Coordinates of C-alpha atoms and ligand atoms in Angstrom, one line a residue:
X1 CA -17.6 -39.6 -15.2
X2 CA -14.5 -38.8 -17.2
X3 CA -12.0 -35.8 -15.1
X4 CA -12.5 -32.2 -17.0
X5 CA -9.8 -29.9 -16.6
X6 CA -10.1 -26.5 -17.9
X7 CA -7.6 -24.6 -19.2
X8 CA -8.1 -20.8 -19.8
X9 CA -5.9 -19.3 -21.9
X10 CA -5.2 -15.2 -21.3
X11 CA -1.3 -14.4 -21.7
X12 CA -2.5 -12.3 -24.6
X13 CA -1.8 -8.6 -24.7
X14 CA -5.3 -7.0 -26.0
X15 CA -3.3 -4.5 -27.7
X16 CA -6.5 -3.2 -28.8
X17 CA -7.7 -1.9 -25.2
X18 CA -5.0 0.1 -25.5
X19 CA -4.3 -0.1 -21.5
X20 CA -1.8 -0.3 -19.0
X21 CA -4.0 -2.8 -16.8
X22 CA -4.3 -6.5 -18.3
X23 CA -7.0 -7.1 -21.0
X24 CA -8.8 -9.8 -18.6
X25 CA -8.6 -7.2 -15.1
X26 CA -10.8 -4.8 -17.1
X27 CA -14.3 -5.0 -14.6
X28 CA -17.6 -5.7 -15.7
X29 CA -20.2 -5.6 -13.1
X30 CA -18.2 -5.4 -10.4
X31 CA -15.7 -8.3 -10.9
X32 CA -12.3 -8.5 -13.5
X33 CA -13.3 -10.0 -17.0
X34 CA -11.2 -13.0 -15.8
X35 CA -13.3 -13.6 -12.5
X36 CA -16.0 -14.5 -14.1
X37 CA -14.3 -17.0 -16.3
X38 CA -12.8 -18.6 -13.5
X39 CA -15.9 -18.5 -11.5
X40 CA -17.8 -20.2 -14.7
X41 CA -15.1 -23.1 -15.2
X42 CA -15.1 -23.9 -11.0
X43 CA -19.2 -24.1 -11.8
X44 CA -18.4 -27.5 -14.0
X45 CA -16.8 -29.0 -10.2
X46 CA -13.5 -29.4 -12.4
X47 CA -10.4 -31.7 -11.7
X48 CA -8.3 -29.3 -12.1
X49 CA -8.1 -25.6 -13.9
X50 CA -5.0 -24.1 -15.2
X51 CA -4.8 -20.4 -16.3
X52 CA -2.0 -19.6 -19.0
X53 CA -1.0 -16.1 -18.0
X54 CA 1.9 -14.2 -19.8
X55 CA 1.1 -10.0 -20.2
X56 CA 0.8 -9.0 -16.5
X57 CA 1.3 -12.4 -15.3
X58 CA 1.7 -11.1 -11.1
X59 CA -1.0 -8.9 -12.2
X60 CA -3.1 -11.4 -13.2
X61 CA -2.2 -13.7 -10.6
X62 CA -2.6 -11.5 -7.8
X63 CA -6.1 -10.9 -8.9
X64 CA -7.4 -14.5 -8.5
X65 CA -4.7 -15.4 -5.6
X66 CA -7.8 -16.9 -3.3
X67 CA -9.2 -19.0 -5.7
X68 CA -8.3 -22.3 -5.1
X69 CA -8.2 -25.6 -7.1
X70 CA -6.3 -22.9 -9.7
X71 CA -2.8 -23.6 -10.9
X72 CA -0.9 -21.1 -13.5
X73 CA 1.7 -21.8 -16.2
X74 CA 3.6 -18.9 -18.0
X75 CA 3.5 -18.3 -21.6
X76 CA 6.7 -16.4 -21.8
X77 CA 6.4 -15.5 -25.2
X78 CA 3.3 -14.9 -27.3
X79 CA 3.3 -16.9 -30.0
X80 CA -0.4 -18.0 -30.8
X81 CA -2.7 -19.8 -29.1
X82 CA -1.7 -23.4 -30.1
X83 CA 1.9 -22.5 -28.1
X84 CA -0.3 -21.0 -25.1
X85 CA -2.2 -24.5 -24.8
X86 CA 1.2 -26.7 -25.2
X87 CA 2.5 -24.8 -22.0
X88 CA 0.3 -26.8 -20.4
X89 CA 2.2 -29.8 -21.2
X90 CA 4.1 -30.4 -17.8
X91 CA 0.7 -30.6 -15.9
X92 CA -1.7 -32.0 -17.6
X93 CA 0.2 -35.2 -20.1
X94 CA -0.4 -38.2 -19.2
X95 CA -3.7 -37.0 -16.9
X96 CA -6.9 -38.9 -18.3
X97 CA -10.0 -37.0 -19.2
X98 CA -11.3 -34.3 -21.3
X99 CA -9.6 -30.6 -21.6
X100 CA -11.9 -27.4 -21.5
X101 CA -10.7 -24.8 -23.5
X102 CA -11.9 -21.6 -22.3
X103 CA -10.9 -17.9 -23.5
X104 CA -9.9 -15.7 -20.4
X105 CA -11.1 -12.6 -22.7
X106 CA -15.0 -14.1 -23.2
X107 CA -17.0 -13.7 -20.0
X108 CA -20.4 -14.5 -21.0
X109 CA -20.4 -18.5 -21.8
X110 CA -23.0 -20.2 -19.4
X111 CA -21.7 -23.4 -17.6
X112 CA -25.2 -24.4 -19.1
X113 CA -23.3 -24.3 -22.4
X114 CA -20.0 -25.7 -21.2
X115 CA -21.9 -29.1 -20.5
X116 CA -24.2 -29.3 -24.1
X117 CA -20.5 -28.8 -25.4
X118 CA -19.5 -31.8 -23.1
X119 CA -22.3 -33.7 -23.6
X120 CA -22.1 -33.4 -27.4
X121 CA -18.2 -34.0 -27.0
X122 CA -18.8 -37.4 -25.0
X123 CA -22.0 -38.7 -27.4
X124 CA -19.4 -38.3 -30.4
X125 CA -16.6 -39.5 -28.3
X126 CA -15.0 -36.7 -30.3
X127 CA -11.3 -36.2 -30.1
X128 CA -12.3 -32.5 -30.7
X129 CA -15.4 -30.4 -30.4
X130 CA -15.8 -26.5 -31.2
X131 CA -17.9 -24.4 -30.2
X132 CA -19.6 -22.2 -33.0
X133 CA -21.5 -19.6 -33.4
X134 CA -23.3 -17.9 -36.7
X135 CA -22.9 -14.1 -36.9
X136 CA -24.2 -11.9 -39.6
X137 CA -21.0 -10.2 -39.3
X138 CA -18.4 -12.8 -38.6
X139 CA -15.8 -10.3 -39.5
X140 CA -12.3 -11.1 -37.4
X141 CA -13.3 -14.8 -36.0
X142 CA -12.2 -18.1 -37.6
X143 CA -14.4 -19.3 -40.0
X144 CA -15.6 -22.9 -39.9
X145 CA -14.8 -24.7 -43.0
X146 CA -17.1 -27.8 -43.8
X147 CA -17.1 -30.5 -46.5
X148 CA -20.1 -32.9 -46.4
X149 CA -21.5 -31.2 -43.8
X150 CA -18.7 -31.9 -41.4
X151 CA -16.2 -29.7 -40.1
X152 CA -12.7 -30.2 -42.3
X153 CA -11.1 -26.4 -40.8
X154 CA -10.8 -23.6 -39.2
X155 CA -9.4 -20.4 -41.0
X156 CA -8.7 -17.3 -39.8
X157 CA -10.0 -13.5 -40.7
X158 CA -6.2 -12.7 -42.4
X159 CA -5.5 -15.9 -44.1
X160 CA -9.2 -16.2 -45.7
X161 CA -10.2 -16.5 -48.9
X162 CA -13.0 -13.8 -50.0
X163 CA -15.6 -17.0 -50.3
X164 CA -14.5 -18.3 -46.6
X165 CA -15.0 -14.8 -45.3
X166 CA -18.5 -15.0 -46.7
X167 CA -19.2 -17.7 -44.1
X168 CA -21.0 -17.0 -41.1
X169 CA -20.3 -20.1 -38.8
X170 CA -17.2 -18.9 -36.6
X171 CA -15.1 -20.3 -34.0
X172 CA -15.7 -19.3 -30.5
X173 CA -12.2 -20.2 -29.6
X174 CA -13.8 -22.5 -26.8
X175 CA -13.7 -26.3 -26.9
X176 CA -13.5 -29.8 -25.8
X177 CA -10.3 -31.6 -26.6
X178 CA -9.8 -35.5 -25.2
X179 CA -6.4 -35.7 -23.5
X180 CA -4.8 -38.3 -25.0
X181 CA -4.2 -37.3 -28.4
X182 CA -3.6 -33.9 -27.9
X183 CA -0.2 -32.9 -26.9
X184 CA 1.6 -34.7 -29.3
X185 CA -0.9 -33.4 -32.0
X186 CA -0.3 -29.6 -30.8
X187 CA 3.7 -30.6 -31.9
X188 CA 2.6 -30.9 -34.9
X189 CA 1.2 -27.1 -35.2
X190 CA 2.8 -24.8 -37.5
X191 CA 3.4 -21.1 -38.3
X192 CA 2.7 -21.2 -41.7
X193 CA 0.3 -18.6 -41.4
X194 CA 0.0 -15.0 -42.2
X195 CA 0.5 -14.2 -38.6
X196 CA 3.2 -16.3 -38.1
X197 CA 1.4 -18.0 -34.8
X198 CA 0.3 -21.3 -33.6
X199 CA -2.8 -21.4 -34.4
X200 CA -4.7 -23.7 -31.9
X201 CA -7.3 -24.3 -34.5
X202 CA -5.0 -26.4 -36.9
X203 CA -5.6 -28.7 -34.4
X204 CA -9.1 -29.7 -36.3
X205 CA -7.2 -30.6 -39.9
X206 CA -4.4 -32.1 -38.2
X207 CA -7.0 -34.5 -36.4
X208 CA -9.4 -35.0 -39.6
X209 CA -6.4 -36.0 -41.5
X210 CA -5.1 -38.6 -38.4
X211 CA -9.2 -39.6 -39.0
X212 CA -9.9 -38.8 -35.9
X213 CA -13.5 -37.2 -35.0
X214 CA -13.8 -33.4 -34.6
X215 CA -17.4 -32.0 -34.1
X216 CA -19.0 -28.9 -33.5
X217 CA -22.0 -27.7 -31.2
X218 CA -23.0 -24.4 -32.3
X219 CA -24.6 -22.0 -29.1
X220 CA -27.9 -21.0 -29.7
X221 CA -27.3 -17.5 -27.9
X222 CA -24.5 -16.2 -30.2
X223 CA -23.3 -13.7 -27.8
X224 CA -22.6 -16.3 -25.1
X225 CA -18.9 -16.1 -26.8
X226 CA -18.9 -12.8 -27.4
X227 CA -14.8 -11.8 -26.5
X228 CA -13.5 -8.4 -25.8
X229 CA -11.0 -7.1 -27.6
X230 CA -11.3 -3.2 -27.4
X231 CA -13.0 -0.9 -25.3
X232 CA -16.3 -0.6 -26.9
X233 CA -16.5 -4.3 -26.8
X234 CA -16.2 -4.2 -22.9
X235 CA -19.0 -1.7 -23.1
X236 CA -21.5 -3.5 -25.0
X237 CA -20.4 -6.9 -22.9
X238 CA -21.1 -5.0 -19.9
X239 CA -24.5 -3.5 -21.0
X240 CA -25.5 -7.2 -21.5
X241 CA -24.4 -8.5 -17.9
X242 CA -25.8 -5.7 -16.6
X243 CA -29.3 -6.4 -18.2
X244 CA -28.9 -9.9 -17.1
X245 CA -28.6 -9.2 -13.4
X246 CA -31.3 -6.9 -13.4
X247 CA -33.8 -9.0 -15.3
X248 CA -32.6 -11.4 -12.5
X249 CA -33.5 -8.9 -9.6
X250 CA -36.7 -7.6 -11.3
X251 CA -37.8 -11.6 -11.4
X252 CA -37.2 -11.4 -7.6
X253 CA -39.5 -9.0 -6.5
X254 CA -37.5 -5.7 -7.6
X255 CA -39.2 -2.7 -8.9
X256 CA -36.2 -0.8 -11.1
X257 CA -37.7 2.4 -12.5
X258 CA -35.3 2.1 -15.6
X259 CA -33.2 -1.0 -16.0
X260 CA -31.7 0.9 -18.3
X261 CA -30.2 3.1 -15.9
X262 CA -29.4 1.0 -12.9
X263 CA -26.1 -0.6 -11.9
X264 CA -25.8 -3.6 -9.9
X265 CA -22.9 -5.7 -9.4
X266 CA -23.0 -9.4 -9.8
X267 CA -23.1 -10.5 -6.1
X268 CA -25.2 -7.6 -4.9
X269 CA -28.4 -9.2 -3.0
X270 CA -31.5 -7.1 -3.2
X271 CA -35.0 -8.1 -1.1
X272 CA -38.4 -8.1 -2.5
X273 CA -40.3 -5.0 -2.8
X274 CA -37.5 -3.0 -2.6
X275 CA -37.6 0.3 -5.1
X276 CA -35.0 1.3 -7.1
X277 CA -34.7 4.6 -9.0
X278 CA -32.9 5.5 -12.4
X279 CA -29.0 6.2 -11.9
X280 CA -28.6 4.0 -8.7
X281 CA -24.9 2.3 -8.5
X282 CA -25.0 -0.8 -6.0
X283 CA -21.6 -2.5 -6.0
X284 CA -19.2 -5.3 -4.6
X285 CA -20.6 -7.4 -1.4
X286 CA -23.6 -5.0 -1.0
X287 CA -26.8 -6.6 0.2
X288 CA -30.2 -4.2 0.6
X289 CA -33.2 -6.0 2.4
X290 CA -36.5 -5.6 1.3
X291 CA -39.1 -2.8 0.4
X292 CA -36.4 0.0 0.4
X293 CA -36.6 2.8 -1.7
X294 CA -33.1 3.8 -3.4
X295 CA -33.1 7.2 -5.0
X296 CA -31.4 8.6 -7.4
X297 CA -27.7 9.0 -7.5
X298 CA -27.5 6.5 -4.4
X299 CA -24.4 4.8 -4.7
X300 CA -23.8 2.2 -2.5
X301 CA -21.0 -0.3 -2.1
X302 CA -20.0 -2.9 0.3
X303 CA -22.6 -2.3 2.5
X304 CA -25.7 -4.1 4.4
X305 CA -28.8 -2.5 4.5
X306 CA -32.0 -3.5 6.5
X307 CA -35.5 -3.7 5.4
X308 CA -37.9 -0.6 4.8
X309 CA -34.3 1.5 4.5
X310 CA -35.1 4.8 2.6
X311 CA -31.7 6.5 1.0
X312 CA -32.3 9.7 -0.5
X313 CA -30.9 11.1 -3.9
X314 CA -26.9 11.1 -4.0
X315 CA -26.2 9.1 -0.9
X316 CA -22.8 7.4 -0.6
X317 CA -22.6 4.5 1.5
X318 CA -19.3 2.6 2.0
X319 CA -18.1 -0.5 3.9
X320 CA -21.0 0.1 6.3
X321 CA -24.0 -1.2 8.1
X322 CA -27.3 0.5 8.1
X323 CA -30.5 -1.0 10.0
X324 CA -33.9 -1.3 9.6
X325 CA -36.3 1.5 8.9
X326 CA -33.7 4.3 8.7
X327 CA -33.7 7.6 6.8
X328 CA -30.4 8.4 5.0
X329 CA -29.7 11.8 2.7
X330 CA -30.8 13.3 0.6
X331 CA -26.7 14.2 0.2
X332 CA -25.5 11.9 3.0
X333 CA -22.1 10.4 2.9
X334 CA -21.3 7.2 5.0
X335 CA -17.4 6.6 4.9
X336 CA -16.3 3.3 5.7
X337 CA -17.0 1.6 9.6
X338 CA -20.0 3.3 10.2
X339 CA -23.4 1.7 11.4
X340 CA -26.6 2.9 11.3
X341 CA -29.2 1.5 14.1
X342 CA -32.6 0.8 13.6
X343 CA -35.1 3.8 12.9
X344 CA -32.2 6.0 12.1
X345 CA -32.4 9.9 10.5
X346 CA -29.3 11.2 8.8
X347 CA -30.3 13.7 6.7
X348 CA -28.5 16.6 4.0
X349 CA -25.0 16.8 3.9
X350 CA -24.1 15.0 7.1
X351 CA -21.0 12.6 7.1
X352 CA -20.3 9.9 9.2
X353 CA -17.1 7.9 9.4
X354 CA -16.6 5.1 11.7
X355 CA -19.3 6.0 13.9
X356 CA -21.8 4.1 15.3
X357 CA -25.5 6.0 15.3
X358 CA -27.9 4.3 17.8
X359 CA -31.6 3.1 17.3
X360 CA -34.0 5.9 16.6
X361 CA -30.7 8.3 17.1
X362 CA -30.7 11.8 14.8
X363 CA -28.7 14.2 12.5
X364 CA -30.6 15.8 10.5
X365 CA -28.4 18.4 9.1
X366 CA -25.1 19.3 8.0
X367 CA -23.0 17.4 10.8
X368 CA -19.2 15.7 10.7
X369 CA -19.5 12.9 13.0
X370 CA -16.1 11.2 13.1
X371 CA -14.6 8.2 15.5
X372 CA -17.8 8.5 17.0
X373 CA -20.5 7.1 18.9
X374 CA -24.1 8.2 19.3
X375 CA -26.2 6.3 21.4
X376 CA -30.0 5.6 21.4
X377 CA -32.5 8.1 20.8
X378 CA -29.8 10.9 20.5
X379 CA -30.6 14.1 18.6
X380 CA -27.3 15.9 16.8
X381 CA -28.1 18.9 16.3
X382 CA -27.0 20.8 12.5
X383 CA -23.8 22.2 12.4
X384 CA -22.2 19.6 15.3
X385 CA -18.7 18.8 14.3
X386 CA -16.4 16.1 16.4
X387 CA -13.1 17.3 16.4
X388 CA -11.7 13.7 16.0
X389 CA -8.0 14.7 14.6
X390 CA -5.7 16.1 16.7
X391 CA -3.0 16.6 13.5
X392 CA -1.0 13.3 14.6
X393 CA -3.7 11.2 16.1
X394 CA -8.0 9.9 15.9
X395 CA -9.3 10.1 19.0
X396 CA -13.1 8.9 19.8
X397 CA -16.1 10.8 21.1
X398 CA -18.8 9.2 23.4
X399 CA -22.3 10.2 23.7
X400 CA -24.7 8.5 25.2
X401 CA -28.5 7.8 24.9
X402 CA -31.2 11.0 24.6
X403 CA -28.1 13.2 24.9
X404 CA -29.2 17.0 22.9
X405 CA -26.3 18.1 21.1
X406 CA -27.1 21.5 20.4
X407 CA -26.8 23.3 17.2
X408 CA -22.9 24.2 15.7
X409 CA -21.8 22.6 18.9
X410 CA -17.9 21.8 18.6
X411 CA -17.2 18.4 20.5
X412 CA -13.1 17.9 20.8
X413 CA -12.5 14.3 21.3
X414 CA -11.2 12.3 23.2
X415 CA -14.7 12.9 24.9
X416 CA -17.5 11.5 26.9
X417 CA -20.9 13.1 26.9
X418 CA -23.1 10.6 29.1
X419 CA -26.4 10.0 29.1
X420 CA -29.3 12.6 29.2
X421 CA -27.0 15.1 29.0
X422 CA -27.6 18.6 27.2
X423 CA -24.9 20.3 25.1
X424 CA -26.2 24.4 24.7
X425 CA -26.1 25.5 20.9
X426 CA -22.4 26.9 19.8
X427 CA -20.6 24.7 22.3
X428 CA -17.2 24.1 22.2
X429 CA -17.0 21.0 24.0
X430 CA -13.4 19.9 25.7
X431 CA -14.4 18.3 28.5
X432 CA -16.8 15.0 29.9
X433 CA -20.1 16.3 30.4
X434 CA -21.8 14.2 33.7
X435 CA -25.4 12.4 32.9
X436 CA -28.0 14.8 32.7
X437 CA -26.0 18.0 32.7
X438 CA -26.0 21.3 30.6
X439 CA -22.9 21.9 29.3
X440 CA -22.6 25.7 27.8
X441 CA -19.1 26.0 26.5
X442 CA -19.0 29.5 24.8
X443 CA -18.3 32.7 25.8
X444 CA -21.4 34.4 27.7
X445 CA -23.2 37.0 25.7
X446 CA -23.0 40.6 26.9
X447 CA -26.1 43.1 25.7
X448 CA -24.5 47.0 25.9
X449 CA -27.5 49.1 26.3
X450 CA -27.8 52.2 24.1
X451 CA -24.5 51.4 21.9
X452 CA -25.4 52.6 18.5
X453 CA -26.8 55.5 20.1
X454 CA -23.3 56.2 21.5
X455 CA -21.8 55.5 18.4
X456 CA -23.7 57.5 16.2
X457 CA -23.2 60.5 18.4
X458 CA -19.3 60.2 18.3
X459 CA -19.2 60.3 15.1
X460 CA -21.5 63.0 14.1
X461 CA -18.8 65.3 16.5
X462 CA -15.9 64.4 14.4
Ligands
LIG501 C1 -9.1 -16.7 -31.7 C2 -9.2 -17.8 -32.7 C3 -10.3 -17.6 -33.7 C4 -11.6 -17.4 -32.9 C5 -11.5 -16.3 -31.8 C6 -12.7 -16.3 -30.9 C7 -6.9 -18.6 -33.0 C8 -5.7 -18.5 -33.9 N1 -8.0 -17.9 -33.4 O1 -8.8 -15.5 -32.4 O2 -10.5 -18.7 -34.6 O3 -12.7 -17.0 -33.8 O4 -10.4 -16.6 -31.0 O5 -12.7 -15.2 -30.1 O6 -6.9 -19.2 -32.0 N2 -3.6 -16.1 -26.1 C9 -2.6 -16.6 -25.3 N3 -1.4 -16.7 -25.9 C10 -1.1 -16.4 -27.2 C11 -2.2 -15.9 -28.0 C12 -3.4 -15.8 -27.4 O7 -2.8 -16.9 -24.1 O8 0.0 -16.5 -27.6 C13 -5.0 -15.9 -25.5 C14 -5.4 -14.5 -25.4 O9 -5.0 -13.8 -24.3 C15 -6.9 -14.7 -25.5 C16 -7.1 -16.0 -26.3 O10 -5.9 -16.6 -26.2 O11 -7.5 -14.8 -24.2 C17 -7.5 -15.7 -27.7 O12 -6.5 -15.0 -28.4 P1 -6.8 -13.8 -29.3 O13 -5.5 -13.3 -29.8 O14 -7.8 -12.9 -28.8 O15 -7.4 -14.7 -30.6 P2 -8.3 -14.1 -31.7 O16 -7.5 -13.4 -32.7 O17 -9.5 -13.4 -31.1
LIG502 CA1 -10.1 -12.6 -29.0

């Protein structure tokens, strides 16, 4: 086995997404278009993989700072994509093995790809290989340039001829180069060019004239090298991974009502038998156990749900744990550290935040349940606010198991409500309640006998 080491190149501007953000940290499903490079290259078990950053270099390395195995060289200037490979010089000369080129702006090459291109490379013992791809509107790409069949140059869009526009084999600006020969060949890349670059894909005359053997393996999928270059690009990329991933699901056991419709991040987990509705948005490190049903407008994110979990339209789940069998929304909002126990209700327009509902506990309607936790078999009745902010501090409210929390009840944490206990509806509650008590903590109601009579009789005098 020879040593691959991949080089990605994506110090380029993308002038054309018009955005203050780094072409390659735009997202698609869920992870930066320069994740999923990374994350195909480290799937070919690589020597070694070196990014070329330049526009929003911290940016960009920020983004990918716990990936290891990754090393970063910076392309000060821009000056084409022959110079961006050559910066690569000080780590990779005199290393043995193949390069991988790879595009930091094209997100959709398979690693099944990557190795036909290294197989094909190694059964030619190629010095170069491209990948290519035939598009019935090659418009922008290099064009691949062939005489007898094989590949004599690359030419790009703005320096074609009207007769090598008319080709449809384009370069997918991803390849297989053999170390050896190629730094000093990038030297001998010029700029004579209408852009005034480095073209990297000289690289292919400059080795058929030191007869050296460039090939070509053309994708069968052509928009495996899709790039993107502008907005609607990374919209019609993204459409594509997202149909992926939920072609992937469905072949798992997932009913989606419209794939169209649904939005599932790449590393989102989903059991069998689980039903998903149109407009559902399931993102980040979420993972949903099986036979589930996800209604509309759900959006869930970085969250673990159980098995048999129903979520009702609109519900937002973040950063939170919800168990088996439990009833959430319709309208529910769970903000981040919150767990839900098995056999759960949270129903309309309740919202939880860091706070811990126990098995089988309730609230059913319109509740604020803050810094909280509600034990076993609990009912919240609607209305019940805790009172977790004092202005400068959280403080944390206690209830225990098959505690009655009457309706608009008012609990003022710090505060312990033990087990069994009943809170009467309207409470403001400022102080422990013992196991099993009633609390009433509102001001007793006074009936005055014959008062409108009274009334109406003072004012008929006047
Ligand atoms: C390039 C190829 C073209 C091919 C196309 C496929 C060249 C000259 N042309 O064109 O034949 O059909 O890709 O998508 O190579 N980059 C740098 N530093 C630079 C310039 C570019 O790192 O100085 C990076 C960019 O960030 C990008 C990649 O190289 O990730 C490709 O550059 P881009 O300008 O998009 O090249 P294209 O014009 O698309
Ligand atoms: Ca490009």
């Amino acid at each position: 086995m020879t040593d691959i080491h991949v080089v990605v190149l994506a110090a380029g501007k993308g002038t054309r997404m018009k955005s203050q953000l780094p072409k390659v940290l735009h997202r698609i499903g869920g992870l930066t278009i320069i994740e999923r490079v990374i994350r195909t290259a480290a799937a070919l078990m690589p020597t070694s993989i070196t990014l070329v950053v330049g526009h929003g270099a911290n940016e960009v390395k920020q983004s990918l700072a716990k990936r290891h195995l990754l090393q970063f060289v910076t392309q000060e200037q821009q000056l084409g994509t022959g110079h961006a490979l050559l910066q690569t010089r000080p780590l990779l000369e005199g290393k043995t093995g193949s390069v991988v080129l790879l595009s930091g702006d094209a997100p959709l090459l398979s690693v099944d790809s990557l190795r036909s291109l290294l197989a094909a490379h190694a059964e030619m013992e190629a010095a170069a290989t491209v990948i290519t791809a035939r598009f019935p509107r090659p418009f922008g790409y290099g064009r691949i340039v062939r005489t007898n069949g094989q590949i004599s140059k690359i030419v790009e869009e703005k320096d074609a001829s009207p007769t090598q526009k008319a080709i449809a084999e384009i370069n997918s600006g991803i390849y297989a180069f053999e170390l050896a020969p190629l730094f000093a060949a990038l030297d001998g890349i010029g700029t004579a060019n209408k852009q005034g670059e480095y073209y990297l894909p000289d690289l292919v005359s400059i080795y058929r004239k030191q007869k050296r053997t460039v090939t070509t393996w053309t994708v069968e999928r052509a928009d495996e090298i899709r790039g993107i270059n502008s907005r609607t690009e990374l919209a019609e990329v993204s459409s594509m991974v997202r149909q992926q991933k939920n072609e992937e699901l469905m072949a798992a056991g997932v009913t989606l009502i419209d794939p169209a419709t649904t939005y599932v991040d790449a590393d989102v987990v989903v059991g069998a038998d689980t039903v998903i509705y149109p407009c559902v948005f399931l993102e980040g490190s979420t993972k949903i156990g099986a036979a589930c049903e996800i209604q509309s407008g759900a959006r869930i994110v970085n969250s673990t749900i159980g098995d048999r979990v129903c979520i009702r339209n609109h519900t937002v789940v973040t950063d939170s744990t919800v168990e088996s069998g439990s009833f959430l929304g319709p309208f529910a909002h769970i903000r981040p550290g919150s767990q839900i126990g098995e056999d759960a209700h949270i129903g309309n327009f309740v919202e939880l935040k860091k706070t811990t509902m126990g098995k089988g506990a309730k609230a059913n309607h319109l509740a604020y349940l803050g810094d909280a936790t509600i034990g076993d078999k609990s009912n919240v009745g609607a209305g019940t606010i805790t009172c977790n902010y004092d202005g400068d501090k959280k403080h944390q409210t206690v209830i225990g198991k098959g505690v009655f929390v009457g309706s608009n009840s008012t609990l003022v944490a710090p505060v312990k409500i033990a087990d069994g206990s009943y809170i009467a509806a309207g409470s403001a509650v400022t102080a422990d309640v013992p196991a099993g008590a009633l609390a009433i903590g509102r001001a007793r109601q006074e009936n005055k006998d014959g008062w409108v009579a009274k009334k109406k009789a003072a004012k008929a005098k006047t």
